[in-house]
PDB file of C-alpha atoms in Angstrom:
ATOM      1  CA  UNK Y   1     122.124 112.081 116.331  1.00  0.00           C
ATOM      2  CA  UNK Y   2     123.501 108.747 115.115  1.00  0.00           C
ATOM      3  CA  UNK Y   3     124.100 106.505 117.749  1.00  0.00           C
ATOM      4  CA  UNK Y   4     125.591 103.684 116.727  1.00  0.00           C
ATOM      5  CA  UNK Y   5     126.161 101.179 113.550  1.00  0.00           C
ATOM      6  CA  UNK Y   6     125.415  97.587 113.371  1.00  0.00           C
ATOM      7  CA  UNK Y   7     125.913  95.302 110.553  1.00  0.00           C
ATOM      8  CA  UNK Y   8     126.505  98.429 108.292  1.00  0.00           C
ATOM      9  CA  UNK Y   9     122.999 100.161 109.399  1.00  0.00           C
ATOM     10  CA  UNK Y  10     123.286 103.051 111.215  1.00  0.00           C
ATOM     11  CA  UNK Y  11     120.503 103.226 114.668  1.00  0.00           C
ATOM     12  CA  UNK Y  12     119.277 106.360 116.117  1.00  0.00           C
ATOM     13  CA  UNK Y  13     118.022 106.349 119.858  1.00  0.00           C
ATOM     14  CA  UNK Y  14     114.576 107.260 118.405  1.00  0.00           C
ATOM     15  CA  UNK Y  15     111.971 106.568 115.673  1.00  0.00           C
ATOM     16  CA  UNK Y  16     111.627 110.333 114.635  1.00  0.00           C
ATOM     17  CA  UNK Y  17     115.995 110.952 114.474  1.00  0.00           C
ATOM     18  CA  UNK Y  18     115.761 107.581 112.060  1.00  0.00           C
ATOM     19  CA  UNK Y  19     112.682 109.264 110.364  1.00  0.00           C
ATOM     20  CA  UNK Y  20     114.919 112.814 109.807  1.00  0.00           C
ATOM     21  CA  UNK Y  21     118.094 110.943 108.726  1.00  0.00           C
ATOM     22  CA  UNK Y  22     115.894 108.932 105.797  1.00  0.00           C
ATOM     23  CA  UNK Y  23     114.171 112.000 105.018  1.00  0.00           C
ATOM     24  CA  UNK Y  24     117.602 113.438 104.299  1.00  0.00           C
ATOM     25  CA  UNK Y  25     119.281 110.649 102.684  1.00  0.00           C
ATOM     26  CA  UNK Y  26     115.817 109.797 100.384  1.00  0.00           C
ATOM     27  CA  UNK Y  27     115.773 113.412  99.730  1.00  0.00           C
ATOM     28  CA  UNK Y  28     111.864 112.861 100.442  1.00  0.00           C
ATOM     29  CA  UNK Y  29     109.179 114.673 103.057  1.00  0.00           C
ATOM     30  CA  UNK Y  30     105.363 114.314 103.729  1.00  0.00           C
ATOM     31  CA  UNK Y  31     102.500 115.818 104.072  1.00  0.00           C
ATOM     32  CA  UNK Y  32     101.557 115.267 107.748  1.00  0.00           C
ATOM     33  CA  UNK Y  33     103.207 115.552 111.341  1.00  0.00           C
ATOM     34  CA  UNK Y  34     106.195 113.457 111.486  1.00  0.00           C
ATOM     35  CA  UNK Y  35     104.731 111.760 114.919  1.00  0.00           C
ATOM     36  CA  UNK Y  36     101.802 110.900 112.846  1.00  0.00           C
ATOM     37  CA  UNK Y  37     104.351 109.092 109.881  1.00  0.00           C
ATOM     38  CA  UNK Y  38     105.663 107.768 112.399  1.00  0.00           C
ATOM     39  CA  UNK Y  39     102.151 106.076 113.877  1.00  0.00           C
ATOM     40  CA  UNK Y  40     101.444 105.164 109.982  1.00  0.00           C
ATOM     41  CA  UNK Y  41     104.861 103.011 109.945  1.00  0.00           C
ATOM     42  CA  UNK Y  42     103.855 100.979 113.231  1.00  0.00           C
ATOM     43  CA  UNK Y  43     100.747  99.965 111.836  1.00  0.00           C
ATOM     44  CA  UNK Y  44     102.203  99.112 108.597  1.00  0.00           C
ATOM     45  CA  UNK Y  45     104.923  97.165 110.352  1.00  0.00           C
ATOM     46  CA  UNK Y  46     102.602  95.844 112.792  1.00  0.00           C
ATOM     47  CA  UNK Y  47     100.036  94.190 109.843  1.00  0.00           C
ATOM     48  CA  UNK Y  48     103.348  93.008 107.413  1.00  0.00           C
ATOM     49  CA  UNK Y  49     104.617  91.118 110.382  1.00  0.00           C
ATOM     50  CA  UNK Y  50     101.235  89.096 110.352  1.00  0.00           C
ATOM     51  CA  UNK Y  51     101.421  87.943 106.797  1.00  0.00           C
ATOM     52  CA  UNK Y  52     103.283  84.294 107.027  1.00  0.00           C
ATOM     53  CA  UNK Y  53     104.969  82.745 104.128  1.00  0.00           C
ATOM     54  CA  UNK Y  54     101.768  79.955 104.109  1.00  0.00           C
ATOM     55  CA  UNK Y  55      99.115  81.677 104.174  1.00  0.00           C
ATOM     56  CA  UNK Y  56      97.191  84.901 105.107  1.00  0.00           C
ATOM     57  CA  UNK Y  57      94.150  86.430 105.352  1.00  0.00           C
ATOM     58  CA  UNK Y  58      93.085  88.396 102.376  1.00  0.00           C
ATOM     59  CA  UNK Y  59      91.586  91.102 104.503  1.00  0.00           C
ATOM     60  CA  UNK Y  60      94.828  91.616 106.442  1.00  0.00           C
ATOM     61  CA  UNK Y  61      96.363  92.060 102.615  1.00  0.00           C
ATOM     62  CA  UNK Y  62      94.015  94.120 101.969  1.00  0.00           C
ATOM     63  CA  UNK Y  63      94.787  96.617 105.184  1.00  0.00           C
ATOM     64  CA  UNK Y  64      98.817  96.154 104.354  1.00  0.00           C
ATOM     65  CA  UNK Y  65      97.688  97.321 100.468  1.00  0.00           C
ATOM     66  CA  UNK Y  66      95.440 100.239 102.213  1.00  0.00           C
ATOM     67  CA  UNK Y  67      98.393 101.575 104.601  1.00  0.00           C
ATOM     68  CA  UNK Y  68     100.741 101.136 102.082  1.00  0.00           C
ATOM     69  CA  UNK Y  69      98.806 103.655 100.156  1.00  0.00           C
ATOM     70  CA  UNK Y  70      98.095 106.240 102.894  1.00  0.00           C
ATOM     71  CA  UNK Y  71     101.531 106.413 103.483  1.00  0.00           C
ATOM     72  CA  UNK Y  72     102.497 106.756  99.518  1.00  0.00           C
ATOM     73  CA  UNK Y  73      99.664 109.836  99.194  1.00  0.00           C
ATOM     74  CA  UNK Y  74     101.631 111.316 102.268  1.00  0.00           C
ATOM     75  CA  UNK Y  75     105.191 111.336 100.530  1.00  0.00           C
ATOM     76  CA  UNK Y  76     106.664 113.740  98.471  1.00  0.00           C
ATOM     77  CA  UNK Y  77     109.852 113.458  96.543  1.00  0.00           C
ATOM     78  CA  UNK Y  78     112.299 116.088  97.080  1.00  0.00           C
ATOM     79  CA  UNK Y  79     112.354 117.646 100.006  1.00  0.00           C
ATOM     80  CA  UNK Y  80     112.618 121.510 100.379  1.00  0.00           C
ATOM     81  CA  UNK Y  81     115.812 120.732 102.086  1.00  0.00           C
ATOM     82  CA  UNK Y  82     117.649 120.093  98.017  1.00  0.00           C
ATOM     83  CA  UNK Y  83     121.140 120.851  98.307  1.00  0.00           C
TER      84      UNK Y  83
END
């Protein structure tokens, strides 16, 4: 699963076997399909990497604050997986 380690991170060949290994390691797990997490996280990433240290838009903040919170109702701590 783990394919390789850079700079002390560990990267996976794809975004759902880097979704399962934090899932595992956060000891966390949500509520919907993990390709639809997974859709959730590219928007989120896409809209943070349009905020600029100078400057933004407040409704892009706004949309950041709104995905941020979609994604929070989603997770669940401790995953049925406990050890």
């Amino acid at each position: 699963m783990q394919d390789y380690e850079i700079n002390g991170f560990f990267m996976f060949e794809t975004k759902e076997e880097s979704l399962l290994e934090t899932i595992k390691t956060k000891r966390i797990s949500f509520t919907k399909d993990h390709s639809e997490i997974i859709n959730l996280f590219d928007d989120y990433i896409d809209l943070k990497s349009q905020l600029k240290a100078d400057g933004f838009k407040k409704q892009l903040l706004d949309e950041l604050i709104n995905k941020n919170k979609i994604i929070s109702d989603f997770t669940q701590r401790g995953s049925n997986n406990d050890e």
